[in-house]
Amino acid sequence: MLAQLQDIQDQGLVALGQATDASALEQWRIEYLGAKGKLRACMAGLKDVPRDEKPAVGKRLNELKTALEAAFEEKQSSAGGAAKPAGPMLDLTEPGIHPGIGRRHVITRVREELCEVFARMGFEVATGPELEDDEHNFSKLNIPADHPAREPIDNFYVEEPNHGAAPRMLRSQTSTVQIRVMETREPPVKIVSPGRVYRPDTVDATHCFMFHQIEGLYVDRNVTMADLKTTLFQFARAYFGTDAEIRLVPSYFPFTEPSAEFYMKIRLRPDQPARWIELGGCGMVDPAVLEGVGWDPEEWTGFAFGFGIERIAMGKYSIPDIRMLFENDVRFLQQL
Ligand code: DAH
């Protein structure tokens, strides 16, 4: 019996040494320490051992039990430690996830850069509401009641619950802010006003139903057309570089007299030569507009301008299609 117990111990420890994974370990436990395992079988056999041998065999059985259990526990804790790590698996050699760095949208950046260029020339930033009334979008800008620019087909009018009130609309131009500033301040004023404007245009490479303008207004004593052209030329050189070319082409706007369209020679496609592109309108503030806000046109004169920010951004970065600015494809935005 004693020799048999020694065999079980020797074989058991060898077999335990060969158990390499959790299931082999469990197999071993069942075989040696389980309810129907070898150790229990030996213990059951103790009753058949002759009485005088019992103390020695019993002692040996206890030693065997202790040896097998201790060996099993040690093996389990070393193997189990690897199989069941305390925390999450962390492979420090993995390259890791590179966090993408965000950036402001190109229109936001161009808007801020434009304000900064004009701030250097003494213009403050003013803002006005996007939901406007027709007085500020049209009447006070000297746009008569029957003017085609007021057509519902060319504007986003808003249905008012209180019928009879002045019609409201999403502003179609930032010139509204000229009026809002002149109504609330005294001359001289020198402001720029960037913001969104809305027109029900069919979307194509150069049109969208929402876009951005930057409006300028300078009213003081003795402001002339030469100041306007100098300001625009300085702006063009500051923003597009010292070789920037500008051109003023006679035009008509109800709120300026004389009026002009502002052109710059810019490149909309990297693979094409620069072309003359219209960026917006400008002119000397019409005396009727000054009178409308109670400013004496004999004492005060001024110039105004309104440019499309998308056009400027497209010229600056050679973007061929306005829709690229609104699709927000990250592969496009990351290039700017
Ligand atoms: N508001 C005009 C437009 O959206 C642009 C414009 C022209 C603004 C002449 C001005 C200006 O301030 O003087 O087409």
CSV table of N, CA and C in Angstrom, one decimal, residues 36-199:
chain,number,residue,atom,x,y,z
A,36,LYS,N,-14.2,11.1,-7.4
A,36,LYS,CA,-13.9,9.7,-7.8
A,36,LYS,C,-12.4,9.6,-8.2
A,37,GLY,N,-11.6,10.4,-7.7
A,37,GLY,CA,-10.2,10.4,-8.1
A,37,GLY,C,-9.4,9.4,-7.3
A,38,LYS,N,-8.1,9.4,-7.6
A,38,LYS,CA,-7.2,8.4,-7.0
A,38,LYS,C,-7.0,8.5,-5.5
A,39,LEU,N,-6.9,9.8,-5.1
A,39,LEU,CA,-6.7,10.0,-3.6
A,39,LEU,C,-7.9,9.5,-2.8
A,40,ARG,N,-9.1,9.8,-3.3
A,40,ARG,CA,-10.3,9.3,-2.6
A,40,ARG,C,-10.4,7.8,-2.6
A,41,ALA,N,-10.0,7.2,-3.7
A,41,ALA,CA,-10.0,5.7,-3.8
A,41,ALA,C,-9.1,5.1,-2.8
A,42,CYS,N,-7.9,5.7,-2.6
A,42,CYS,CA,-6.9,5.2,-1.6
A,42,CYS,C,-7.5,5.3,-0.2
A,43,MET,N,-8.2,6.5,0.0
A,43,MET,CA,-8.7,6.7,1.4
A,43,MET,C,-9.8,5.7,1.7
A,44,ALA,N,-10.6,5.4,0.6
A,44,ALA,CA,-11.6,4.4,0.8
A,44,ALA,C,-11.0,3.0,1.1
A,45,GLY,N,-9.8,2.8,0.5
A,45,GLY,CA,-9.1,1.5,0.7
A,45,GLY,C,-8.5,1.3,2.1
A,46,LEU,N,-8.5,2.4,2.9
A,46,LEU,CA,-7.8,2.3,4.2
A,46,LEU,C,-8.5,1.3,5.1
A,47,LYS,N,-9.8,1.1,4.9
A,47,LYS,CA,-10.5,0.2,5.8
A,47,LYS,C,-10.0,-1.2,5.7
A,48,ASP,N,-9.5,-1.5,4.5
A,48,ASP,CA,-9.0,-2.9,4.2
A,48,ASP,C,-7.6,-3.1,4.7
A,49,VAL,N,-6.9,-2.1,5.1
A,49,VAL,CA,-5.5,-2.2,5.5
A,49,VAL,C,-5.5,-2.9,6.9
A,50,PRO,N,-4.6,-3.9,7.1
A,50,PRO,CA,-4.5,-4.5,8.4
A,50,PRO,C,-4.3,-3.5,9.5
A,51,ARG,N,-4.9,-3.8,10.6
A,51,ARG,CA,-5.0,-2.9,11.7
A,51,ARG,C,-3.6,-2.3,12.1
A,52,ASP,N,-2.6,-3.1,12.2
A,52,ASP,CA,-1.3,-2.6,12.7
A,52,ASP,C,-0.6,-1.7,11.6
A,53,GLU,N,-1.0,-1.8,10.4
A,53,GLU,CA,-0.4,-0.9,9.4
A,53,GLU,C,-1.1,0.4,9.2
A,54,LYS,N,-2.3,0.4,9.8
A,54,LYS,CA,-3.2,1.6,9.6
A,54,LYS,C,-2.6,2.9,9.9
A,55,PRO,N,-1.9,3.0,11.1
A,55,PRO,CA,-1.3,4.4,11.4
A,55,PRO,C,-0.3,4.8,10.4
A,56,ALA,N,0.5,4.0,10.0
A,56,ALA,CA,1.6,4.4,9.0
A,56,ALA,C,0.9,4.7,7.6
A,57,VAL,N,0.0,3.9,7.2
A,57,VAL,CA,-0.7,4.2,5.9
A,57,VAL,C,-1.5,5.4,6.0
A,58,GLY,N,-2.2,5.6,7.1
A,58,GLY,CA,-3.0,6.8,7.3
A,58,GLY,C,-2.1,8.1,7.2
A,59,LYS,N,-1.0,8.0,7.9
A,59,LYS,CA,-0.1,9.2,7.9
A,59,LYS,C,0.4,9.5,6.5
A,60,ARG,N,0.7,8.3,5.8
A,60,ARG,CA,1.2,8.5,4.4
A,60,ARG,C,0.2,9.1,3.5
A,61,LEU,N,-1.1,8.6,3.7
A,61,LEU,CA,-2.2,9.2,2.9
A,61,LEU,C,-2.3,10.7,3.1
A,62,ASN,N,-2.2,11.1,4.4
A,62,ASN,CA,-2.3,12.5,4.6
A,62,ASN,C,-1.2,13.3,4.0
A,63,GLU,N,0.0,12.7,4.0
A,63,GLU,CA,1.1,13.4,3.3
A,63,GLU,C,0.9,13.5,1.8
A,64,LEU,N,0.4,12.4,1.3
A,64,LEU,CA,0.1,12.4,-0.2
A,64,LEU,C,-0.9,13.5,-0.5
A,65,LYS,N,-2.0,13.5,0.3
A,65,LYS,CA,-3.0,14.5,0.0
A,65,LYS,C,-2.4,15.9,0.1
A,66,THR,N,-1.7,16.2,1.1
A,66,THR,CA,-1.1,17.5,1.3
A,66,THR,C,-0.2,17.9,0.1
A,67,ALA,N,0.6,16.8,-0.3
A,67,ALA,CA,1.6,17.1,-1.4
A,67,ALA,C,0.9,17.4,-2.7
A,68,LEU,N,-0.1,16.6,-3.0
A,68,LEU,CA,-0.8,16.7,-4.3
A,68,LEU,C,-1.6,18.1,-4.3
A,69,GLU,N,-2.3,18.4,-3.2
A,69,GLU,CA,-3.0,19.7,-3.1
A,69,GLU,C,-2.1,20.9,-3.2
A,70,ALA,N,-1.0,20.8,-2.5
A,70,ALA,CA,-0.1,21.9,-2.5
A,70,ALA,C,0.5,22.1,-3.9
A,71,ALA,N,0.9,21.0,-4.6
A,71,ALA,CA,1.4,21.1,-5.9
A,71,ALA,C,0.4,21.7,-6.9
A,72,PHE,N,-0.9,21.2,-6.7
A,72,PHE,CA,-1.9,21.7,-7.6
A,72,PHE,C,-2.2,23.2,-7.4
A,73,GLU,N,-2.2,23.6,-6.2
A,73,GLU,CA,-2.5,25.0,-5.9
A,73,GLU,C,-1.4,25.9,-6.5
A,74,GLU,N,-0.2,25.4,-6.3
A,74,GLU,CA,0.9,26.2,-6.8
A,74,GLU,C,0.9,26.3,-8.3
A,75,LYS,N,0.6,25.2,-9.0
A,75,LYS,CA,0.5,25.2,-10.4
A,75,LYS,C,-0.6,26.1,-10.9
A,76,GLN,N,-1.7,25.9,-10.2
A,76,GLN,CA,-2.9,26.7,-10.6
A,76,GLN,C,-2.7,28.2,-10.5
A,77,SER,N,-2.0,28.6,-9.4
A,77,SER,CA,-1.8,30.1,-9.3
A,77,SER,C,-0.8,30.6,-10.3
A,78,SER,N,0.2,29.8,-10.6
A,78,SER,CA,1.1,30.3,-11.6
A,78,SER,C,0.5,30.3,-13.0
A,79,ALA,N,-0.2,29.2,-13.4
A,79,ALA,CA,-0.8,29.1,-14.7
A,79,ALA,C,-2.0,30.0,-14.8
A,80,GLY,N,-2.8,30.0,-13.7
A,80,GLY,CA,-4.0,30.9,-13.7
A,80,GLY,C,-3.6,32.3,-13.8
A,81,GLY,N,-2.5,32.7,-13.2
A,81,GLY,CA,-2.1,34.1,-13.2
A,81,GLY,C,-1.9,34.6,-14.7
A,82,ALA,N,-1.4,33.7,-15.5
A,82,ALA,CA,-1.3,34.1,-16.9
A,82,ALA,C,-2.6,34.0,-17.7
A,83,ALA,N,-3.4,33.1,-17.3
A,83,ALA,CA,-4.7,32.9,-18.1
A,83,ALA,C,-5.7,34.0,-17.7
A,84,LYS,N,-5.7,34.4,-16.5
A,84,LYS,CA,-6.7,35.4,-16.1
A,84,LYS,C,-5.9,36.6,-15.5
A,85,PRO,N,-5.5,37.5,-16.4
A,85,PRO,CA,-4.8,38.7,-15.9
A,85,PRO,C,-5.7,39.6,-15.0
A,86,ALA,N,-5.1,40.3,-14.1
A,86,ALA,CA,-5.9,41.1,-13.1
A,86,ALA,C,-6.6,42.3,-13.9
A,87,GLY,N,-5.8,42.9,-14.7
A,87,GLY,CA,-6.4,44.1,-15.4
A,87,GLY,C,-6.6,43.8,-16.9
A,88,PRO,N,-7.0,44.8,-17.7
A,88,PRO,CA,-7.1,44.6,-19.1
A,88,PRO,C,-5.8,44.4,-19.8
A,89,MET,N,-5.8,43.6,-20.9
A,89,MET,CA,-4.6,43.3,-21.6
A,89,MET,C,-4.0,44.6,-22.2
A,90,LEU,N,-2.8,44.9,-22.0
A,90,LEU,CA,-2.2,46.1,-22.6
A,90,LEU,C,-0.9,45.7,-23.3
A,91,ASP,N,-0.9,45.9,-24.6
A,91,ASP,CA,0.3,45.6,-25.4
A,91,ASP,C,1.0,46.9,-25.7
A,92,LEU,N,2.1,47.2,-24.9
A,92,LEU,CA,2.7,48.5,-25.1
A,92,LEU,C,3.5,48.6,-26.4
A,93,THR,N,3.6,47.5,-27.2
A,93,THR,CA,4.3,47.6,-28.4
A,93,THR,C,3.3,48.0,-29.6
A,94,GLU,N,2.0,48.0,-29.3
A,94,GLU,CA,1.0,48.4,-30.3
A,94,GLU,C,1.3,49.8,-30.7
A,95,PRO,N,1.0,50.1,-32.0
A,95,PRO,CA,1.3,51.5,-32.5
A,95,PRO,C,0.3,52.5,-31.9
A,96,GLY,N,-0.9,52.1,-31.5
A,96,GLY,CA,-1.8,53.0,-30.8
A,96,GLY,C,-2.7,53.7,-31.8
A,97,ILE,N,-3.7,54.4,-31.3
A,97,ILE,CA,-4.7,55.1,-32.1
A,97,ILE,C,-4.3,56.6,-32.2
A,98,HIS,N,-4.1,57.1,-33.3
A,98,HIS,CA,-3.6,58.5,-33.5
A,98,HIS,C,-4.9,59.4,-33.4
A,99,PRO,N,-5.0,60.3,-32.4
A,99,PRO,CA,-6.2,61.1,-32.4
A,99,PRO,C,-6.1,62.2,-33.4
A,100,GLY,N,-7.1,62.2,-34.3
A,100,GLY,CA,-7.1,63.3,-35.3
A,100,GLY,C,-7.3,64.6,-34.7
A,101,ILE,N,-6.6,65.6,-35.2
A,101,ILE,CA,-6.7,66.9,-34.7
A,101,ILE,C,-7.7,67.7,-35.5
A,102,GLY,N,-8.7,68.3,-34.8
A,102,GLY,CA,-9.7,69.0,-35.5
A,102,GLY,C,-9.2,70.4,-35.9
A,103,ARG,N,-10.0,71.0,-36.8
A,103,ARG,CA,-9.6,72.4,-37.2
A,103,ARG,C,-10.9,73.1,-37.5
A,104,ARG,N,-10.9,74.4,-37.4
A,104,ARG,CA,-12.1,75.2,-37.8
A,104,ARG,C,-12.4,75.1,-39.3
A,105,HIS,N,-13.6,75.2,-39.6
A,105,HIS,CA,-14.0,75.1,-41.0
A,105,HIS,C,-13.4,76.3,-41.8
A,106,VAL,N,-13.1,76.0,-43.1
A,106,VAL,CA,-12.4,77.0,-43.9
A,106,VAL,C,-13.2,78.3,-44.0
A,107,ILE,N,-14.5,78.2,-44.0
A,107,ILE,CA,-15.3,79.5,-44.1
A,107,ILE,C,-15.2,80.3,-42.8
A,108,THR,N,-15.2,79.5,-41.7
A,108,THR,CA,-15.0,80.2,-40.4
A,108,THR,C,-13.6,80.9,-40.4
A,109,ARG,N,-12.6,80.2,-40.8
A,109,ARG,CA,-11.3,80.8,-40.8
A,109,ARG,C,-11.2,82.0,-41.7
A,110,VAL,N,-11.7,81.9,-42.9
A,110,VAL,CA,-11.6,83.0,-43.9
A,110,VAL,C,-12.4,84.2,-43.3
A,111,ARG,N,-13.6,83.9,-42.7
A,111,ARG,CA,-14.4,85.0,-42.1
A,111,ARG,C,-13.5,85.8,-41.1
A,112,GLU,N,-12.9,85.0,-40.2
A,112,GLU,CA,-12.1,85.6,-39.1
A,112,GLU,C,-10.9,86.4,-39.7
A,113,GLU,N,-10.3,85.8,-40.7
A,113,GLU,CA,-9.1,86.5,-41.3
A,113,GLU,C,-9.5,87.8,-42.0
A,114,LEU,N,-10.7,87.8,-42.7
A,114,LEU,CA,-11.2,89.0,-43.3
A,114,LEU,C,-11.4,90.1,-42.3
A,115,CYS,N,-12.1,89.7,-41.2
A,115,CYS,CA,-12.4,90.7,-40.1
A,115,CYS,C,-11.1,91.2,-39.6
A,116,GLU,N,-10.1,90.4,-39.5
A,116,GLU,CA,-8.8,90.9,-39.0
A,116,GLU,C,-8.1,91.8,-39.9
A,117,VAL,N,-8.2,91.5,-41.2
A,117,VAL,CA,-7.6,92.4,-42.2
A,117,VAL,C,-8.3,93.8,-42.1
A,118,PHE,N,-9.6,93.8,-42.0
A,118,PHE,CA,-10.3,95.1,-42.0
A,118,PHE,C,-10.1,95.7,-40.6
A,119,ALA,N,-10.0,94.9,-39.6
A,119,ALA,CA,-9.7,95.6,-38.2
A,119,ALA,C,-8.4,96.4,-38.3
A,120,ARG,N,-7.5,95.9,-39.0
A,120,ARG,CA,-6.2,96.6,-39.1
A,120,ARG,C,-6.4,97.9,-39.8
A,121,MET,N,-7.4,98.0,-40.6
A,121,MET,CA,-7.7,99.3,-41.3
A,121,MET,C,-8.8,100.1,-40.5
A,122,GLY,N,-9.1,99.7,-39.2
A,122,GLY,CA,-9.9,100.5,-38.4
A,122,GLY,C,-11.4,100.1,-38.4
A,123,PHE,N,-11.7,99.0,-39.0
A,123,PHE,CA,-13.2,98.6,-39.0
A,123,PHE,C,-13.5,97.7,-37.8
A,124,GLU,N,-14.6,98.1,-37.1
A,124,GLU,CA,-15.1,97.2,-36.1
A,124,GLU,C,-16.0,96.1,-36.7
A,125,VAL,N,-16.2,95.1,-35.9
A,125,VAL,CA,-17.2,94.0,-36.4
A,125,VAL,C,-18.6,94.3,-35.8
A,126,ALA,N,-19.6,94.3,-36.6
A,126,ALA,CA,-21.0,94.5,-36.2
A,126,ALA,C,-21.8,93.3,-36.7
A,127,THR,N,-22.8,92.9,-35.9
A,127,THR,CA,-23.7,91.8,-36.4
A,127,THR,C,-25.1,92.2,-36.4
A,128,GLY,N,-25.9,91.4,-37.1
A,128,GLY,CA,-27.4,91.7,-37.2
A,128,GLY,C,-28.1,90.4,-37.3
A,129,PRO,N,-29.4,90.4,-37.2
A,129,PRO,CA,-30.2,89.1,-37.2
A,129,PRO,C,-30.3,88.5,-38.6
A,130,GLU,N,-30.4,87.2,-38.6
A,130,GLU,CA,-30.6,86.5,-39.9
A,130,GLU,C,-32.1,86.5,-40.3
A,131,LEU,N,-32.9,86.5,-39.3
A,131,LEU,CA,-34.4,86.7,-39.6
A,131,LEU,C,-34.7,88.2,-39.6
A,132,GLU,N,-35.0,88.7,-40.7
A,132,GLU,CA,-35.1,90.2,-40.9
A,132,GLU,C,-36.5,90.6,-41.3
A,133,ASP,N,-36.7,91.9,-41.2
A,133,ASP,CA,-38.0,92.4,-41.7
A,133,ASP,C,-37.7,93.1,-43.1
A,134,ASP,N,-38.7,93.4,-43.8
A,134,ASP,CA,-38.5,93.9,-45.2
A,134,ASP,C,-38.0,95.3,-45.2
A,135,GLU,N,-38.2,96.0,-44.0
A,135,GLU,CA,-37.7,97.4,-43.9
A,135,GLU,C,-36.2,97.4,-44.0
A,136,HIS,N,-35.6,96.5,-43.2
A,136,HIS,CA,-34.1,96.5,-43.2
A,136,HIS,C,-33.5,95.8,-44.4
A,137,ASN,N,-34.2,94.8,-44.9
A,137,ASN,CA,-33.7,94.1,-46.1
A,137,ASN,C,-33.9,94.9,-47.4
A,138,PHE,N,-34.9,95.7,-47.4
A,138,PHE,CA,-35.3,96.4,-48.7
A,138,PHE,C,-35.5,97.9,-48.5
A,139,SER,N,-36.6,98.3,-47.8
A,139,SER,CA,-37.1,99.7,-47.8
A,139,SER,C,-36.0,100.7,-47.5
A,140,LYS,N,-35.3,100.5,-46.3
A,140,LYS,CA,-34.4,101.5,-45.9
A,140,LYS,C,-33.1,101.4,-46.7
A,141,LEU,N,-33.0,100.4,-47.5
A,141,LEU,CA,-31.8,100.3,-48.4
A,141,LEU,C,-32.2,100.9,-49.8
A,142,ASN,N,-33.3,101.7,-49.8
A,142,ASN,CA,-33.7,102.4,-51.0
A,142,ASN,C,-34.2,101.5,-52.1
A,143,ILE,N,-34.7,100.3,-51.7
A,143,ILE,CA,-35.2,99.4,-52.7
A,143,ILE,C,-36.7,99.5,-52.7
A,144,PRO,N,-37.3,100.1,-53.8
A,144,PRO,CA,-38.7,100.5,-53.8
A,144,PRO,C,-39.6,99.2,-53.6
A,145,ALA,N,-40.9,99.5,-53.3
A,145,ALA,CA,-41.9,98.5,-53.0
A,145,ALA,C,-42.1,97.6,-54.2
A,146,ASP,N,-42.0,98.1,-55.4
A,146,ASP,CA,-42.2,97.3,-56.6
A,146,ASP,C,-41.0,96.7,-57.2
A,147,HIS,N,-39.9,96.8,-56.5
A,147,HIS,CA,-38.6,96.3,-57.1
A,147,HIS,C,-38.6,94.8,-57.2
A,148,PRO,N,-38.1,94.3,-58.4
A,148,PRO,CA,-38.1,92.8,-58.6
A,148,PRO,C,-37.3,92.0,-57.6
A,149,ALA,N,-36.3,92.7,-56.9
A,149,ALA,CA,-35.5,92.0,-55.9
A,149,ALA,C,-36.4,91.5,-54.7
A,150,ARG,N,-37.6,92.0,-54.6
A,150,ARG,CA,-38.5,91.6,-53.5
A,150,ARG,C,-39.4,90.4,-53.8
A,151,GLU,N,-39.3,90.0,-55.1
A,151,GLU,CA,-40.2,88.9,-55.5
A,151,GLU,C,-40.1,87.7,-54.6
A,152,PRO,N,-41.2,87.1,-54.3
A,152,PRO,CA,-41.2,85.9,-53.4
A,152,PRO,C,-40.3,84.8,-54.0
A,153,ILE,N,-40.2,84.7,-55.3
A,153,ILE,CA,-39.5,83.6,-55.9
A,153,ILE,C,-38.0,83.8,-55.6
A,154,ASP,N,-37.6,85.0,-55.3
A,154,ASP,CA,-36.1,85.3,-55.1
A,154,ASP,C,-35.8,85.4,-53.6
A,155,ASN,N,-36.8,85.2,-52.7
A,155,ASN,CA,-36.5,85.4,-51.3
A,155,ASN,C,-37.2,84.3,-50.4
A,156,PHE,N,-36.6,84.1,-49.3
A,156,PHE,CA,-37.3,83.1,-48.3
A,156,PHE,C,-38.1,84.0,-47.3
A,157,TYR,N,-39.4,84.2,-47.7
A,157,TYR,CA,-40.2,84.9,-46.7
A,157,TYR,C,-40.7,83.9,-45.7
A,158,VAL,N,-41.0,84.4,-44.5
A,158,VAL,CA,-41.4,83.5,-43.4
A,158,VAL,C,-42.9,83.8,-43.1
A,159,GLU,N,-43.6,82.7,-43.0
A,159,GLU,CA,-45.1,82.9,-42.7
A,159,GLU,C,-45.2,83.3,-41.3
A,160,GLU,N,-45.9,84.4,-41.1
A,160,GLU,CA,-46.0,85.0,-39.7
A,160,GLU,C,-47.4,84.5,-39.1
A,161,PRO,N,-47.4,84.1,-37.9
A,161,PRO,CA,-48.7,83.8,-37.2
A,161,PRO,C,-49.5,85.0,-37.1
A,162,ASN,N,-48.9,86.2,-36.8
A,162,ASN,CA,-49.7,87.4,-36.7
A,162,ASN,C,-49.8,88.1,-38.0
A,163,HIS,N,-50.8,87.8,-38.8
A,163,HIS,CA,-50.9,88.5,-40.1
A,163,HIS,C,-51.1,90.0,-39.9
A,164,GLY,N,-50.6,90.7,-40.8
A,164,GLY,CA,-50.7,92.1,-40.8
A,164,GLY,C,-49.4,92.8,-40.3
A,165,ALA,N,-48.5,92.0,-39.6
A,165,ALA,CA,-47.2,92.5,-39.2
A,165,ALA,C,-46.3,92.6,-40.4
A,166,ALA,N,-45.3,93.5,-40.3
A,166,ALA,CA,-44.4,93.6,-41.4
A,166,ALA,C,-43.8,92.2,-41.8
A,167,PRO,N,-43.8,91.9,-43.1
A,167,PRO,CA,-43.3,90.5,-43.5
A,167,PRO,C,-41.9,90.3,-43.1
A,168,ARG,N,-41.6,89.1,-42.6
A,168,ARG,CA,-40.2,88.8,-42.3
A,168,ARG,C,-39.7,87.8,-43.2
A,169,MET,N,-38.3,87.7,-43.2
A,169,MET,CA,-37.7,86.9,-44.2
A,169,MET,C,-36.3,86.5,-43.7
A,170,LEU,N,-35.7,85.4,-44.3
A,170,LEU,CA,-34.3,85.2,-44.0
A,170,LEU,C,-33.5,86.2,-44.9
A,171,ARG,N,-32.7,87.0,-44.3
A,171,ARG,CA,-32.1,88.1,-45.0
A,171,ARG,C,-31.4,87.6,-46.3
A,172,SER,N,-31.5,88.4,-47.4
A,172,SER,CA,-30.9,88.0,-48.6
A,172,SER,C,-29.5,88.7,-48.8
A,173,GLN,N,-29.2,89.6,-47.9
A,173,GLN,CA,-27.9,90.3,-48.0
A,173,GLN,C,-27.5,90.9,-46.6
A,174,THR,N,-26.2,91.0,-46.4
A,174,THR,CA,-25.8,91.6,-45.1
A,174,THR,C,-25.9,93.1,-45.1
A,175,SER,N,-26.3,93.7,-46.2
A,175,SER,CA,-26.5,95.2,-46.2
A,175,SER,C,-27.5,95.6,-45.1
A,176,THR,N,-28.4,94.7,-44.7
A,176,THR,CA,-29.3,95.0,-43.6
A,176,THR,C,-28.6,95.5,-42.4
A,177,VAL,N,-27.3,95.1,-42.1
A,177,VAL,CA,-26.6,95.5,-40.9
A,177,VAL,C,-26.2,97.0,-41.1
A,178,GLN,N,-26.0,97.4,-42.3
A,178,GLN,CA,-25.7,98.9,-42.5
A,178,GLN,C,-26.8,99.7,-41.8
A,179,ILE,N,-28.0,99.3,-42.1
A,179,ILE,CA,-29.2,100.1,-41.6
A,179,ILE,C,-29.2,99.9,-40.1
A,180,ARG,N,-29.1,98.7,-39.6
A,180,ARG,CA,-29.2,98.5,-38.1
A,180,ARG,C,-28.1,99.3,-37.4
A,181,VAL,N,-26.9,99.4,-37.9
A,181,VAL,CA,-25.9,100.1,-37.3
A,181,VAL,C,-26.2,101.6,-37.3
A,182,MET,N,-26.6,102.1,-38.5
A,182,MET,CA,-26.9,103.6,-38.6
A,182,MET,C,-28.0,104.0,-37.7
A,183,GLU,N,-29.0,103.1,-37.6
A,183,GLU,CA,-30.2,103.4,-36.7
A,183,GLU,C,-29.8,103.6,-35.2
A,184,THR,N,-28.8,102.9,-34.8
A,184,THR,CA,-28.5,102.8,-33.4
A,184,THR,C,-27.3,103.6,-33.0
A,185,ARG,N,-26.5,104.2,-34.0
A,185,ARG,CA,-25.3,104.9,-33.7
A,185,ARG,C,-25.3,106.2,-34.3
A,186,GLU,N,-24.3,107.0,-33.9
A,186,GLU,CA,-24.1,108.3,-34.5
A,186,GLU,C,-22.9,108.3,-35.4
A,187,PRO,N,-22.8,109.0,-36.5
A,187,PRO,CA,-21.6,109.0,-37.3
A,187,PRO,C,-20.4,109.7,-36.6
A,188,PRO,N,-19.2,109.3,-36.9
A,188,PRO,CA,-18.8,108.4,-37.9
A,188,PRO,C,-18.9,106.9,-37.5
A,189,VAL,N,-19.1,106.1,-38.5
A,189,VAL,CA,-19.0,104.6,-38.2
A,189,VAL,C,-18.1,104.0,-39.2
A,190,LYS,N,-17.5,102.9,-38.8
A,190,LYS,CA,-16.6,102.1,-39.7
A,190,LYS,C,-16.7,100.7,-39.3
A,191,ILE,N,-17.5,99.9,-40.0
A,191,ILE,CA,-17.8,98.6,-39.5
A,191,ILE,C,-17.7,97.6,-40.7
A,192,VAL,N,-17.4,96.3,-40.3
A,192,VAL,CA,-17.6,95.2,-41.2
A,192,VAL,C,-18.6,94.2,-40.5
A,193,SER,N,-19.4,93.6,-41.3
A,193,SER,CA,-20.3,92.6,-40.8
A,193,SER,C,-20.4,91.3,-41.6
A,194,PRO,N,-19.8,90.3,-41.1
A,194,PRO,CA,-19.9,89.0,-41.7
A,194,PRO,C,-21.1,88.2,-41.3
A,195,GLY,N,-21.6,87.4,-42.2
A,195,GLY,CA,-22.7,86.6,-41.8
A,195,GLY,C,-23.4,85.8,-42.9
A,196,ARG,N,-24.4,85.0,-42.5
A,196,ARG,CA,-25.1,84.1,-43.5
A,196,ARG,C,-26.2,84.9,-44.2
A,197,VAL,N,-26.4,84.6,-45.5
A,197,VAL,CA,-27.5,85.2,-46.2
A,197,VAL,C,-28.2,84.0,-47.0
A,198,TYR,N,-29.4,84.2,-47.4
A,198,TYR,CA,-30.2,83.1,-47.9
A,198,TYR,C,-30.9,83.6,-49.2
A,199,ARG,N,-30.8,82.8,-50.2
A,199,ARG,CA,-31.6,83.0,-51.5
A,199,ARG,C,-32.0,81.7,-52.1
